[in-house]
């Protein structure tokens, strides 16, 4: 495994290697979800680049950025166990942004205005900025993203199409804990009491799916709202049933492309999840 801290060392190393390049961008605090992306990349490409970079421009809340879990040495040993030949890019903020730590402006045809985009101002502009910069540096054949951040995945696909990048964006299934909680770096911050409440999110999505299929959207909404109202710790930010293609709630005409999404606040921690309906 090679750890590369500068764009120059990354590009020199990539320049001396042959073969398809798979790329897994992360913000560290790796879990089985990230490792499944690495595994998928290894199955499809001889060369693997993993980036570990906590991107400041995608946080609208300075406290959230400060408290984002960081565990570089553990991350490196997890990567080494499954990908001993990986190139791990761990740039500093100035290596990525120079002196101006700002997001660029993108227009994503409304994909960035709903759900996470409505609740977290500027979040997707920050995500797109860093992903575009990383794609320009790594120039991967394929890049791998988890479906837990389904909206992010759709926005990155849109950005890649708009900019005509040749990288294939691959979405990978959500990894879950045995009780259904979607794996997330943020789960580490949950207290043991909060951790017991968190699986309600996936339970709500499953029950909403069955009501959506047997009855309708309104029945699914009523049920999710009642489930969250019946307890005091998890605050529902949104429950949305949308088209996977354009993330619009009123365009559910392709039943095979409908998905339910939940965001909820548990103390200081924001959790999101989604399920194909
Ligand atoms: O999903 C993430 O971990 C981040 O949003 C990403 C794609 C690495 C960009 O910082």
mmCIF file of C-alpha atoms and ligand atoms in Angstrom:
data_model
loop_
_atom_site.group_PDB
_atom_site.id
_atom_site.type_symbol
_atom_site.label_atom_id
_atom_site.label_comp_id
_atom_site.label_asym_id
_atom_site.label_seq_id
_atom_site.Cartn_x
_atom_site.Cartn_y
_atom_site.Cartn_z
ATOM 1 C CA UNK A 1 0.000 0.000 0.000
ATOM 2 C CA UNK A 2 1.237 3.488 -0.825
ATOM 3 C CA UNK A 3 0.127 6.601 1.051
ATOM 4 C CA UNK A 4 0.258 9.703 -1.112
ATOM 5 C CA UNK A 5 -0.234 13.118 0.459
ATOM 6 C CA UNK A 6 0.308 15.388 -2.535
ATOM 7 C CA UNK A 7 -1.336 15.653 -5.936
ATOM 8 C CA UNK A 8 2.135 15.547 -7.463
ATOM 9 C CA UNK A 9 3.046 12.215 -5.836
ATOM 10 C CA UNK A 10 -0.398 10.824 -6.748
ATOM 11 C CA UNK A 11 -0.036 11.783 -10.381
ATOM 12 C CA UNK A 12 3.580 10.575 -10.647
ATOM 13 C CA UNK A 13 2.589 7.206 -9.181
ATOM 14 C CA UNK A 14 -0.470 6.858 -11.429
ATOM 15 C CA UNK A 15 1.671 7.817 -14.434
ATOM 16 C CA UNK A 16 3.955 4.852 -13.798
ATOM 17 C CA UNK A 17 1.126 2.259 -13.498
ATOM 18 C CA UNK A 18 -0.782 0.452 -16.260
ATOM 19 C CA UNK A 19 -4.346 -0.877 -16.179
ATOM 20 C CA UNK A 20 -7.887 0.161 -15.371
ATOM 21 C CA UNK A 21 -8.128 2.471 -12.360
ATOM 22 C CA UNK A 22 -10.977 2.124 -9.843
ATOM 23 C CA UNK A 23 -11.513 4.982 -7.408
ATOM 24 C CA UNK A 24 -13.242 5.019 -3.997
ATOM 25 C CA UNK A 25 -13.537 8.556 -2.593
ATOM 26 C CA UNK A 26 -14.179 8.666 1.163
ATOM 27 C CA UNK A 27 -14.069 10.988 4.138
ATOM 28 C CA UNK A 28 -12.462 8.241 6.250
ATOM 29 C CA UNK A 29 -13.893 6.638 9.416
ATOM 30 C CA UNK A 30 -14.249 3.573 7.214
ATOM 31 C CA UNK A 31 -16.814 0.837 7.839
ATOM 32 C CA UNK A 32 -18.058 -2.259 6.001
ATOM 33 C CA UNK A 33 -19.959 -0.039 3.542
ATOM 34 C CA UNK A 34 -16.724 1.583 2.368
ATOM 35 C CA UNK A 35 -14.965 -1.782 2.322
ATOM 36 C CA UNK A 36 -17.688 -3.152 0.024
ATOM 37 C CA UNK A 37 -16.956 -0.291 -2.422
ATOM 38 C CA UNK A 38 -13.249 -1.151 -2.289
ATOM 39 C CA UNK A 39 -14.078 -4.828 -2.871
ATOM 40 C CA UNK A 40 -16.221 -3.959 -5.893
ATOM 41 C CA UNK A 41 -13.465 -1.788 -7.332
ATOM 42 C CA UNK A 42 -10.910 -4.582 -6.829
ATOM 43 C CA UNK A 43 -13.191 -7.017 -8.690
ATOM 44 C CA UNK A 44 -13.369 -4.684 -11.678
ATOM 45 C CA UNK A 45 -9.952 -2.940 -11.848
ATOM 46 C CA UNK A 46 -6.322 -3.906 -11.236
ATOM 47 C CA UNK A 47 -5.466 -0.449 -9.848
ATOM 48 C CA UNK A 48 -7.245 0.940 -6.761
ATOM 49 C CA UNK A 49 -7.114 4.512 -5.499
ATOM 50 C CA UNK A 50 -8.869 5.339 -2.215
ATOM 51 C CA UNK A 51 -9.016 8.964 -1.097
ATOM 52 C CA UNK A 52 -9.476 9.982 2.532
ATOM 53 C CA UNK A 53 -10.388 13.646 2.774
ATOM 54 C CA UNK A 54 -12.888 15.340 5.075
ATOM 55 C CA UNK A 55 -14.195 17.949 2.662
ATOM 56 C CA UNK A 56 -14.911 21.261 4.446
ATOM 57 C CA UNK A 57 -17.099 22.764 1.715
ATOM 58 C CA UNK A 58 -19.821 20.134 2.064
ATOM 59 C CA UNK A 59 -20.503 20.940 5.741
ATOM 60 C CA UNK A 60 -22.986 23.731 6.413
ATOM 61 C CA UNK A 61 -22.427 23.379 10.155
ATOM 62 C CA UNK A 62 -18.897 24.026 11.538
ATOM 63 C CA UNK A 63 -19.610 21.843 14.604
ATOM 64 C CA UNK A 64 -20.532 18.907 12.366
ATOM 65 C CA UNK A 65 -17.234 19.341 10.480
ATOM 66 C CA UNK A 66 -15.260 19.541 13.717
ATOM 67 C CA UNK A 67 -16.948 16.452 15.176
ATOM 68 C CA UNK A 68 -16.840 14.362 12.000
ATOM 69 C CA UNK A 69 -15.091 11.105 13.074
ATOM 70 C CA UNK A 70 -11.447 10.828 12.019
ATOM 71 C CA UNK A 71 -9.465 7.590 12.387
ATOM 72 C CA UNK A 72 -6.693 7.612 9.788
ATOM 73 C CA UNK A 73 -4.469 4.859 11.201
ATOM 74 C CA UNK A 74 -7.401 2.473 11.622
ATOM 75 C CA UNK A 75 -8.624 3.360 8.102
ATOM 76 C CA UNK A 76 -5.202 2.576 6.643
ATOM 77 C CA UNK A 77 -5.000 -0.790 8.358
ATOM 78 C CA UNK A 78 -8.522 -1.725 7.156
ATOM 79 C CA UNK A 79 -7.586 -0.856 3.571
ATOM 80 C CA UNK A 80 -4.279 -2.738 3.815
ATOM 81 C CA UNK A 81 -6.029 -5.932 4.953
ATOM 82 C CA UNK A 82 -8.176 -6.179 1.816
ATOM 83 C CA UNK A 83 -6.147 -4.160 -0.695
ATOM 84 C CA UNK A 84 -2.425 -4.422 0.051
ATOM 85 C CA UNK A 85 -1.533 -2.713 -3.249
ATOM 86 C CA UNK A 86 -3.926 0.244 -2.865
ATOM 87 C CA UNK A 87 -2.854 3.816 -3.491
ATOM 88 C CA UNK A 88 -4.308 5.880 -0.650
ATOM 89 C CA UNK A 89 -4.557 9.596 -1.300
ATOM 90 C CA UNK A 90 -4.699 11.668 1.927
ATOM 91 C CA UNK A 91 -4.399 15.291 0.811
ATOM 92 C CA UNK A 92 -4.487 18.381 3.004
ATOM 93 C CA UNK A 93 -7.186 21.021 2.477
ATOM 94 C CA UNK A 94 -4.724 23.315 0.654
ATOM 95 C CA UNK A 95 -3.636 20.468 -1.639
ATOM 96 C CA UNK A 96 -7.246 20.202 -2.867
ATOM 97 C CA UNK A 97 -8.393 23.829 -2.665
ATOM 98 C CA UNK A 98 -5.250 25.989 -2.744
ATOM 99 C CA UNK A 99 -5.824 29.199 -0.776
ATOM 100 C CA UNK A 100 -9.548 29.539 -1.478
ATOM 101 C CA UNK A 101 -11.685 26.963 0.275
ATOM 102 C CA UNK A 102 -14.882 27.558 -1.705
ATOM 103 C CA UNK A 103 -17.371 25.387 -3.534
ATOM 104 C CA UNK A 104 -17.986 25.957 -7.227
ATOM 105 C CA UNK A 105 -21.500 26.623 -8.523
ATOM 106 C CA UNK A 106 -23.373 23.911 -10.346
ATOM 107 C CA UNK A 107 -26.890 23.616 -11.716
ATOM 108 C CA UNK A 108 -28.287 20.119 -11.330
ATOM 109 C CA UNK A 109 -31.803 20.604 -12.709
ATOM 110 C CA UNK A 110 -33.361 20.578 -9.240
ATOM 111 C CA UNK A 111 -31.705 17.357 -8.000
ATOM 112 C CA UNK A 112 -29.834 19.427 -5.415
ATOM 113 C CA UNK A 113 -32.821 21.454 -4.215
ATOM 114 C CA UNK A 114 -34.847 18.694 -2.528
ATOM 115 C CA UNK A 115 -34.246 16.546 0.587
ATOM 116 C CA UNK A 116 -30.601 16.900 1.712
ATOM 117 C CA UNK A 117 -30.173 19.892 -0.599
ATOM 118 C CA UNK A 118 -33.117 21.712 1.006
ATOM 119 C CA UNK A 119 -31.983 20.893 4.552
ATOM 120 C CA UNK A 120 -28.216 21.451 4.155
ATOM 121 C CA UNK A 121 -27.463 24.680 2.296
ATOM 122 C CA UNK A 122 -24.638 24.334 -0.231
ATOM 123 C CA UNK A 123 -23.979 20.701 0.679
ATOM 124 C CA UNK A 124 -24.128 19.296 -2.848
ATOM 125 C CA UNK A 125 -22.169 22.180 -4.365
ATOM 126 C CA UNK A 126 -19.394 21.208 -1.921
ATOM 127 C CA UNK A 127 -19.691 17.498 -2.729
ATOM 128 C CA UNK A 128 -19.622 18.140 -6.491
ATOM 129 C CA UNK A 129 -16.637 20.481 -6.163
ATOM 130 C CA UNK A 130 -14.481 17.959 -4.332
ATOM 131 C CA UNK A 131 -15.586 14.983 -6.426
ATOM 132 C CA UNK A 132 -14.868 16.883 -9.643
ATOM 133 C CA UNK A 133 -11.431 17.887 -8.356
ATOM 134 C CA UNK A 134 -10.670 14.297 -7.304
ATOM 135 C CA UNK A 135 -11.865 12.898 -10.651
ATOM 136 C CA UNK A 136 -9.583 15.375 -12.442
ATOM 137 C CA UNK A 137 -6.612 14.272 -10.344
ATOM 138 C CA UNK A 138 -7.187 10.500 -10.369
ATOM 139 C CA UNK A 139 -8.795 10.194 -13.835
ATOM 140 C CA UNK A 140 -10.324 6.831 -12.886
ATOM 141 C CA UNK A 141 -12.055 4.463 -15.288
ATOM 142 C CA UNK A 142 -14.721 3.830 -12.633
ATOM 143 C CA UNK A 143 -15.622 5.474 -9.329
ATOM 144 C CA UNK A 144 -17.677 3.780 -6.609
ATOM 145 C CA UNK A 145 -20.294 5.411 -4.344
ATOM 146 C CA UNK A 146 -22.728 3.931 -1.812
ATOM 147 C CA UNK A 147 -26.485 4.113 -2.357
ATOM 148 C CA UNK A 148 -27.011 5.276 1.242
ATOM 149 C CA UNK A 149 -26.270 8.705 -0.213
ATOM 150 C CA UNK A 150 -28.575 8.056 -3.163
ATOM 151 C CA UNK A 151 -29.191 11.749 -3.857
ATOM 152 C CA UNK A 152 -25.425 12.361 -3.867
ATOM 153 C CA UNK A 153 -24.999 9.444 -6.294
ATOM 154 C CA UNK A 154 -27.575 10.902 -8.721
ATOM 155 C CA UNK A 155 -25.980 14.356 -8.506
ATOM 156 C CA UNK A 156 -22.504 12.976 -9.190
ATOM 157 C CA UNK A 157 -23.863 11.030 -12.193
ATOM 158 C CA UNK A 158 -25.437 14.285 -13.433
ATOM 159 C CA UNK A 159 -22.196 16.262 -12.930
ATOM 160 C CA UNK A 160 -20.164 13.617 -14.787
ATOM 161 C CA UNK A 161 -22.659 13.655 -17.687
ATOM 162 C CA UNK A 162 -22.790 17.476 -17.814
ATOM 163 C CA UNK A 163 -18.975 17.745 -17.806
ATOM 164 C CA UNK A 164 -18.634 14.794 -20.220
ATOM 165 C CA UNK A 165 -16.175 12.931 -17.989
ATOM 166 C CA UNK A 166 -15.514 9.397 -19.164
ATOM 167 C CA UNK A 167 -15.463 7.865 -15.661
ATOM 168 C CA UNK A 168 -18.240 5.315 -15.049
ATOM 169 C CA UNK A 169 -20.048 6.085 -11.789
ATOM 170 C CA UNK A 170 -20.993 2.852 -10.029
ATOM 171 C CA UNK A 171 -23.654 2.822 -7.275
ATOM 172 C CA UNK A 172 -23.261 0.063 -4.668
ATOM 173 C CA UNK A 173 -25.947 -1.334 -2.311
ATOM 174 C CA UNK A 174 -26.342 -0.043 1.258
ATOM 175 C CA UNK A 175 -24.646 -2.153 3.940
ATOM 176 C CA UNK A 176 -26.712 -2.570 7.104
ATOM 177 C CA UNK A 177 -26.133 -3.592 10.705
ATOM 178 C CA UNK A 178 -28.005 -6.767 11.777
ATOM 179 C CA UNK A 179 -30.865 -4.595 13.156
ATOM 180 C CA UNK A 180 -31.215 -2.782 9.819
ATOM 181 C CA UNK A 181 -29.441 0.499 10.623
ATOM 182 C CA UNK A 182 -27.632 1.706 7.494
ATOM 183 C CA UNK A 183 -23.867 1.754 8.075
ATOM 184 C CA UNK A 184 -22.506 5.280 8.359
ATOM 185 C CA UNK A 185 -19.406 6.894 9.818
ATOM 186 C CA UNK A 186 -21.765 9.060 11.876
ATOM 187 C CA UNK A 187 -23.152 5.977 13.719
ATOM 188 C CA UNK A 188 -19.943 5.998 15.811
ATOM 189 C CA UNK A 189 -21.163 9.194 17.446
ATOM 190 C CA UNK A 190 -24.426 7.670 18.725
ATOM 191 C CA UNK A 191 -24.721 7.002 22.466
ATOM 192 C CA UNK A 192 -25.811 3.462 23.389
ATOM 193 C CA UNK A 193 -29.326 4.766 24.059
ATOM 194 C CA UNK A 194 -29.476 6.594 20.708
ATOM 195 C CA UNK A 195 -28.111 3.510 18.955
ATOM 196 C CA UNK A 196 -31.171 1.568 20.185
ATOM 197 C CA UNK A 197 -33.525 4.175 18.666
ATOM 198 C CA UNK A 198 -31.771 4.483 15.300
ATOM 199 C CA UNK A 199 -33.149 1.285 13.629
ATOM 200 C CA UNK A 200 -36.609 2.926 13.632
ATOM 201 C CA UNK A 201 -35.530 4.694 10.436
ATOM 202 C CA UNK A 202 -35.186 1.475 8.442
ATOM 203 C CA UNK A 203 -38.266 -0.025 10.117
ATOM 204 C CA UNK A 204 -40.253 3.034 9.008
ATOM 205 C CA UNK A 205 -38.973 2.709 5.436
ATOM 206 C CA UNK A 206 -39.910 -0.981 5.255
ATOM 207 C CA UNK A 207 -43.402 -0.423 6.645
ATOM 208 C CA UNK A 208 -43.914 2.604 4.395
ATOM 209 C CA UNK A 209 -42.930 0.506 1.386
ATOM 210 C CA UNK A 210 -45.546 -2.093 2.172
ATOM 211 C CA UNK A 211 -48.263 0.587 2.698
ATOM 212 C CA UNK A 212 -47.241 2.345 -0.508
ATOM 213 C CA UNK A 213 -47.593 -0.934 -2.421
ATOM 214 C CA UNK A 214 -50.837 -2.087 -0.787
ATOM 215 C CA UNK A 215 -52.493 1.361 -0.418
ATOM 216 C CA UNK A 216 -50.959 4.663 -1.506
ATOM 217 C CA UNK A 217 -48.458 7.466 -0.819
ATOM 218 C CA UNK A 218 -50.711 9.193 1.718
ATOM 219 C CA UNK A 219 -51.049 6.015 3.848
ATOM 220 C CA UNK A 220 -47.259 5.593 3.840
ATOM 221 C CA UNK A 221 -46.773 9.232 4.935
ATOM 222 C CA UNK A 222 -49.382 8.977 7.716
ATOM 223 C CA UNK A 223 -47.721 5.835 9.073
ATOM 224 C CA UNK A 224 -44.163 7.232 9.079
ATOM 225 C CA UNK A 225 -45.294 10.458 10.757
ATOM 226 C CA UNK A 226 -47.161 8.456 13.439
ATOM 227 C CA UNK A 227 -44.142 6.191 14.087
ATOM 228 C CA UNK A 228 -41.856 9.182 14.663
ATOM 229 C CA UNK A 229 -44.465 11.075 16.688
ATOM 230 C CA UNK A 230 -44.818 8.083 19.034
ATOM 231 C CA UNK A 231 -41.262 8.484 20.341
ATOM 232 C CA UNK A 232 -39.310 11.506 21.501
ATOM 233 C CA UNK A 233 -35.662 11.026 20.501
ATOM 234 C CA UNK A 234 -35.694 10.845 16.709
ATOM 235 C CA UNK A 235 -36.895 13.984 14.960
ATOM 236 C CA UNK A 236 -38.104 13.353 11.436
ATOM 237 C CA UNK A 237 -36.683 15.936 9.029
ATOM 238 C CA UNK A 238 -38.341 14.495 5.931
ATOM 239 C CA UNK A 239 -39.926 11.379 4.531
ATOM 240 C CA UNK A 240 -40.165 11.504 0.786
ATOM 241 C CA UNK A 241 -41.306 9.050 -1.884
ATOM 242 C CA UNK A 242 -39.675 10.074 -5.164
ATOM 243 C CA UNK A 243 -38.720 9.080 -8.637
ATOM 244 C CA UNK A 244 -35.153 7.702 -8.587
ATOM 245 C CA UNK A 245 -34.447 9.530 -11.836
ATOM 246 C CA UNK A 246 -35.335 13.141 -10.996
ATOM 247 C CA UNK A 247 -36.052 12.908 -7.233
ATOM 248 C CA UNK A 248 -39.490 14.460 -7.808
ATOM 249 C CA UNK A 249 -42.337 13.407 -5.501
ATOM 250 C CA UNK A 250 -45.043 13.953 -8.087
ATOM 251 C CA UNK A 251 -43.477 11.832 -10.843
ATOM 252 C CA UNK A 252 -43.979 8.234 -9.739
ATOM 253 C CA UNK A 253 -45.166 6.938 -13.108
ATOM 254 C CA UNK A 254 -42.368 4.324 -13.389
ATOM 255 C CA UNK A 255 -43.115 1.922 -10.474
ATOM 256 C CA UNK A 256 -39.739 0.196 -10.848
ATOM 257 C CA UNK A 257 -37.966 3.507 -10.221
ATOM 258 C CA UNK A 258 -39.543 4.673 -6.964
ATOM 259 C CA UNK A 259 -37.626 5.048 -3.692
ATOM 260 C CA UNK A 260 -38.447 6.176 -0.160
ATOM 261 C CA UNK A 261 -36.071 8.486 1.698
ATOM 262 C CA UNK A 262 -35.841 9.482 5.367
ATOM 263 C CA UNK A 263 -33.642 11.975 7.209
ATOM 264 C CA UNK A 264 -33.886 12.236 10.980
ATOM 265 C CA UNK A 265 -32.027 13.991 13.726
ATOM 266 C CA UNK A 266 -30.962 12.000 16.774
ATOM 267 C CA UNK A 267 -29.484 14.470 19.260
ATOM 268 C CA UNK A 268 -26.657 16.187 17.362
ATOM 269 C CA UNK A 269 -26.458 13.447 14.751
ATOM 270 C CA UNK A 270 -28.200 13.499 11.415
ATOM 271 C CA UNK A 271 -29.029 10.094 9.936
ATOM 272 C CA UNK A 272 -30.289 9.354 6.436
ATOM 273 C CA UNK A 273 -31.480 6.183 4.756
ATOM 274 C CA UNK A 274 -33.467 5.081 1.712
ATOM 275 C CA UNK A 275 -35.133 2.001 0.285
ATOM 276 C CA UNK A 276 -36.282 0.961 -3.174
ATOM 277 C CA UNK A 277 -40.134 0.873 -3.101
HETATM 278 O O1 LIG B 1 -19.880 10.231 0.533
HETATM 279 C C1 LIG B 1 -18.851 10.762 1.002
HETATM 280 O O2 LIG B 1 -18.149 10.193 1.840
HETATM 281 C C2 LIG B 1 -18.461 12.155 0.548
HETATM 282 O O3 LIG B 1 -19.586 12.939 0.305
HETATM 283 C C3 LIG B 1 -17.535 12.132 -0.696
HETATM 284 C C4 LIG B 1 -18.222 11.532 -1.905
HETATM 285 C C5 LIG B 1 -16.278 11.347 -0.378
HETATM 286 C C6 LIG B 1 -17.134 13.570 -1.054
HETATM 287 O O4 LIG B 1 -16.480 14.202 0.004
#
